[in-house]
């Protein structure tokens, strides 16, 4: 078994040696032949949206926006670039940090891993929609009072995850709060104050 | 991301037509596919979004009849499903332990089964590894702490990233796979493809095929199940070892056990060694520990991942205990 | 003119009275008897509302009309000589408006994988991506080395074949360029320090000693991973450059831009309204700031260049690795006799990997020998990282001290106590810590628990230094409507400096912190401190208080004429100016403001040298000066799962001194953050570079593991009330001391739990299991 393993591995690396490429795709740096085959928007197929996209209606924080979006546009890009709602942050751009968290149809999602086109017609809530004019949402108020933020870059996503929790569970336990923000990374290490803020708000709700 | 067209079929039947265009990829929740496109690993000309198909989102049935699950069901829905709270709880536990709350709200069961490797060489566009048509598995002699301890002697040593598959295999689940012309059923454990069989794919799906249903067989008498994932971090992290167990328990006597391991091999795998060590035994901590040891007897760790063997032994022991309602630390 | 004042100084309630001479335009420093209303209290951030509503605009959010997007082209090869760069196809790509090379002349040496070669600006980010694919580069690969041990071998490939070229990053320790001549391969000339003997004498002494320990420790490379990546928006108006930067040093960015672009400092303005974390990595303009400024000049358009997450890991900075061999000897009664530390560390292609400061600065030891040397590797440059050198150095030192205590059968806390007798704060902290943590309940035996999961308790000392800069200028403007503006060019990197400044001004002016409009983060607003060395509060608050003192005096003078009193007879409290002897004779702040001659006035306070040196603790000498050592310590309780190797940190008790605390709410946040970052460093974080090809394989936030909400312990913190009378506010710093001892305290608790030492960071399950099974 052991010997066979060695053989097969050796065989593979020998072939790679003959190809003369340690990391074969370094060649990709030298030149790319990726001729992007830009087809005309395939409108003949009624189900298929072309690369240039279509005009959609978005409901963000109760406000309607008409916007043309190419399919590849993420919800985060739509919010930040097209609608100028820059409260939603993009940090890892891969769904690992939660900075881009928004609520779509009552569920928290990473807007960096959600296509804008999929959110058309749905109810999108972002950090900008929480306060009522000058009056902060109780959760936002608790974040400020408990100093549940430092540099503030994770804060919009963190607040949205907590809001999503409280929307579904008005009086969470501490472990539930911890779990609810387990997809939100804070590099300043502000979690203990986030826990306090959420517990504080839920306490008020219970009164 | 590169530019792509977007198909949004509303019915399953429409998916197949949309898939006929070359360079098209199916997208469900999108977590894996968008990652691949962002990393420059996949360059599809068309995405076929099956998340828009409502008829693929359901959980039907019960323990007596068996349960049928639509592949569009999200992991969050599985995690909180009442139907999955009894004998099938391993699946709910697995789904609930995956990734982050946000991702569980988007990711689907079908998508979870069809993920591409999460190996850090595969996900880096600068490494043209065996799975991408190259000739080297860079992990074999490279940074392989997270890699396979079984089935790692042929060309790719990644571990399959599907957590739900581990639970489904332990539960003896089947899949319905359909194409425009036909459909077939297959056990989840036969769905995955080892590198020895084919280095360039992780499962048996052909272009033009999709998973249309996941079936949990009726729960056998006194069937219990449990899933546990050991991670380095308790917050979002990929598993070091994951184990799902199902069995019939008559008192403490175990029958027909199924033990599945994840993060162990390039496919989610059954451990026949563990199962035979457990079958017909009165479950105790010692028996559970011996099951863990048996399961690891044939492990062939790489240069940096011997520790996984120890961890699997412990996690198998504990999962068997928890499934049997025994405190492994007593 | 100067005046003499009486002060009550000391730690907690141990106060002594001293006399200090201070300038006439400075207020009497706050001392141990002052009852203050806001200073030392808990004030929510002034900008909290902006941050929780998403209204706070970071550099990442900046949008000037007509902005071009720019990105770097990077070569994914750890060592190469670039002989040709062909951008002709990229220049013609849709949307491309400009390309600048990082180095104009070829050949160009690439020393780490993903080093930047050129930047492209185009109308959209997608267009830049497409254009980057069209760049053609010809290069010759060279051998490389990425690991610390390998780089020290005599046959290792040399990272710098010629002279060491210093990375352009303000804030790094100055490098002696001639040092390159004494370099051996990749190992730079070692920096030696001796006390009480020569190296040979000290090492021989330890060798012969009856009670000594000797061990080698290793620490990993940690990346800063601030959530907002490095980046700028650059915009020219004529020959004036304005740069919005995600920086922790507005003035260091300004200085570097002016220097590199060869333009007067008067023509550069740097703005940092909000920034998403720095931790030491963001002092300079960097290649990105310079490239953006050049592209903006070339195209006549604003240019935005922000790092991707991958670039942030690979090129944004990191904490250097280390490999430290430490030998310590004690006598039978537990007094330290000699210490020797030989440290090697790699800052990649940069320098600054020394770890010896804690070995020199914590314990009273008559004989000390330390040697630090940087080792070059083909990896991205390090940057200052929260307490540079200290988490590494303390990890080694405090485990060795623990080792030695066990060896002579002394309680590790007691052992530390008798070897730090000359530090007044530390002595108090031991006492408080032992009591709060119930140290006496700790089983003196190690590995005492039955069952697979074992608990342990440990502690470690921290050390930092009192740093501050001078010349900072705080301006206070009082307007006719009573509104107050406080201006300074420094930035708030999340520590709450904006709010601390308001708290100090409000205290002096008898107003509320939220009455003060603080404008910071703009070099036009007066010279201010960088957020580094834990010196922002210590640096800026005395200037703020001095300005407020002058503004108050001015207001009192104006009020005096209307109250038929002298200014000396008046005081301000809660927005009211009144006659001290007859508080019914009063005017509101607003009313007095309405009588300001000319309608408004502004005054400036300047940060001067401290009135007196801080005593009570030893000073250390480095960078050519003496620095008072700030004492702190942390206690940790852990659970070690001996079957899986997983360590859980259950709780941390942190006891620290930061002089006078200004705002205990944000102070608490900083402490929490330092501790959590320390836990993350101790258990999870590690840059993994593929040894065979030299690329980082985890340049993301899923495989580069950072502690999350489920990984953090219960945290309790105690901050001493320390009054030194040194400056008008007496503030010192906390950001760095809070993170320095965490990994060591956890490691000592792990040893207590399982009886085996983990001398290699991070303490992963793999390492714990290996230690247990070997």
Coordinates of C-alpha atoms in Angstrom, one line a residue, chain B residues 1-2 35 118-121 124-127 138 141-143 145-146 230-238 240 304 307 310-311 314-315 317-318 328-329, chain C residues 76 114 126 310 452-453 641 643-644 646 648 684 688-698 701-703 705-711 765-766 769 773:
Chain B
X1 CA -16.4 38.0 -11.5
X2 CA -16.6 37.4 -15.2
X35 CA -16.8 31.8 -4.7
X118 CA -12.3 23.7 -0.6
X119 CA -8.6 22.6 -0.7
X120 CA -6.5 25.8 -0.5
X121 CA -4.6 24.9 -3.6
X124 CA -6.1 29.5 -5.6
X125 CA -6.1 30.3 -9.3
X126 CA -2.3 30.3 -9.3
X127 CA -2.1 26.5 -8.7
X138 CA 0.4 20.4 -4.5
X141 CA 4.3 17.3 -0.5
X142 CA 3.0 20.7 0.5
X143 CA 0.7 22.2 3.2
X145 CA -2.6 19.7 7.6
X146 CA -6.3 19.9 6.6
X230 CA -14.8 19.0 15.6
X231 CA -13.4 22.3 14.5
X232 CA -10.4 24.3 15.8
X233 CA -12.5 27.4 16.2
X234 CA -16.1 27.2 17.6
X235 CA -17.2 30.1 15.3
X236 CA -17.2 29.7 11.6
X237 CA -14.5 27.1 10.7
X238 CA -14.1 24.1 8.4
X240 CA -11.0 18.8 11.3
X304 CA 1.2 17.2 8.5
X307 CA -3.2 14.6 14.5
X310 CA -6.3 11.1 17.1
X311 CA -9.2 13.5 16.7
X314 CA -12.2 10.8 20.0
X315 CA -15.0 12.2 17.8
X317 CA -16.2 7.6 20.3
X318 CA -18.1 10.7 21.5
X328 CA -18.6 10.2 26.9
X329 CA -17.0 12.2 29.7
Chain C
X76 CA 2.6 35.3 -8.1
X114 CA 2.4 38.8 -5.2
X126 CA -14.3 45.2 -13.9
X310 CA -5.8 38.7 -0.6
X452 CA -10.0 13.8 29.2
X453 CA -10.9 17.5 29.7
X641 CA -9.4 18.5 25.7
X643 CA -8.4 13.7 23.2
X644 CA -8.8 16.4 20.5
X646 CA -8.6 21.7 21.5
X648 CA -10.8 26.6 25.2
X684 CA -5.7 30.2 15.7
X688 CA 0.5 29.6 5.9
X689 CA 3.0 29.9 3.0
X690 CA 3.4 26.9 0.7
X691 CA 7.0 25.9 1.2
X692 CA 7.3 24.6 -2.3
X693 CA 6.1 27.5 -4.3
X694 CA 6.2 30.4 -1.9
X695 CA 2.6 31.6 -2.1
X696 CA 0.3 32.1 0.9
X697 CA -2.4 29.5 0.7
X698 CA -4.8 31.1 3.2
X701 CA -10.8 35.1 6.2
X702 CA -11.9 31.5 6.4
X703 CA -8.6 29.6 6.3
X705 CA -8.5 31.8 11.3
X706 CA -9.6 34.7 13.5
X707 CA -11.4 34.2 16.8
X708 CA -15.1 34.8 16.5
X709 CA -18.0 35.2 18.9
X710 CA -18.0 31.6 20.0
X711 CA -14.3 31.6 20.8
X765 CA -5.0 20.9 18.3
X766 CA -2.2 19.3 16.3
X769 CA -1.7 16.3 20.6
X773 CA 1.8 11.9 22.6

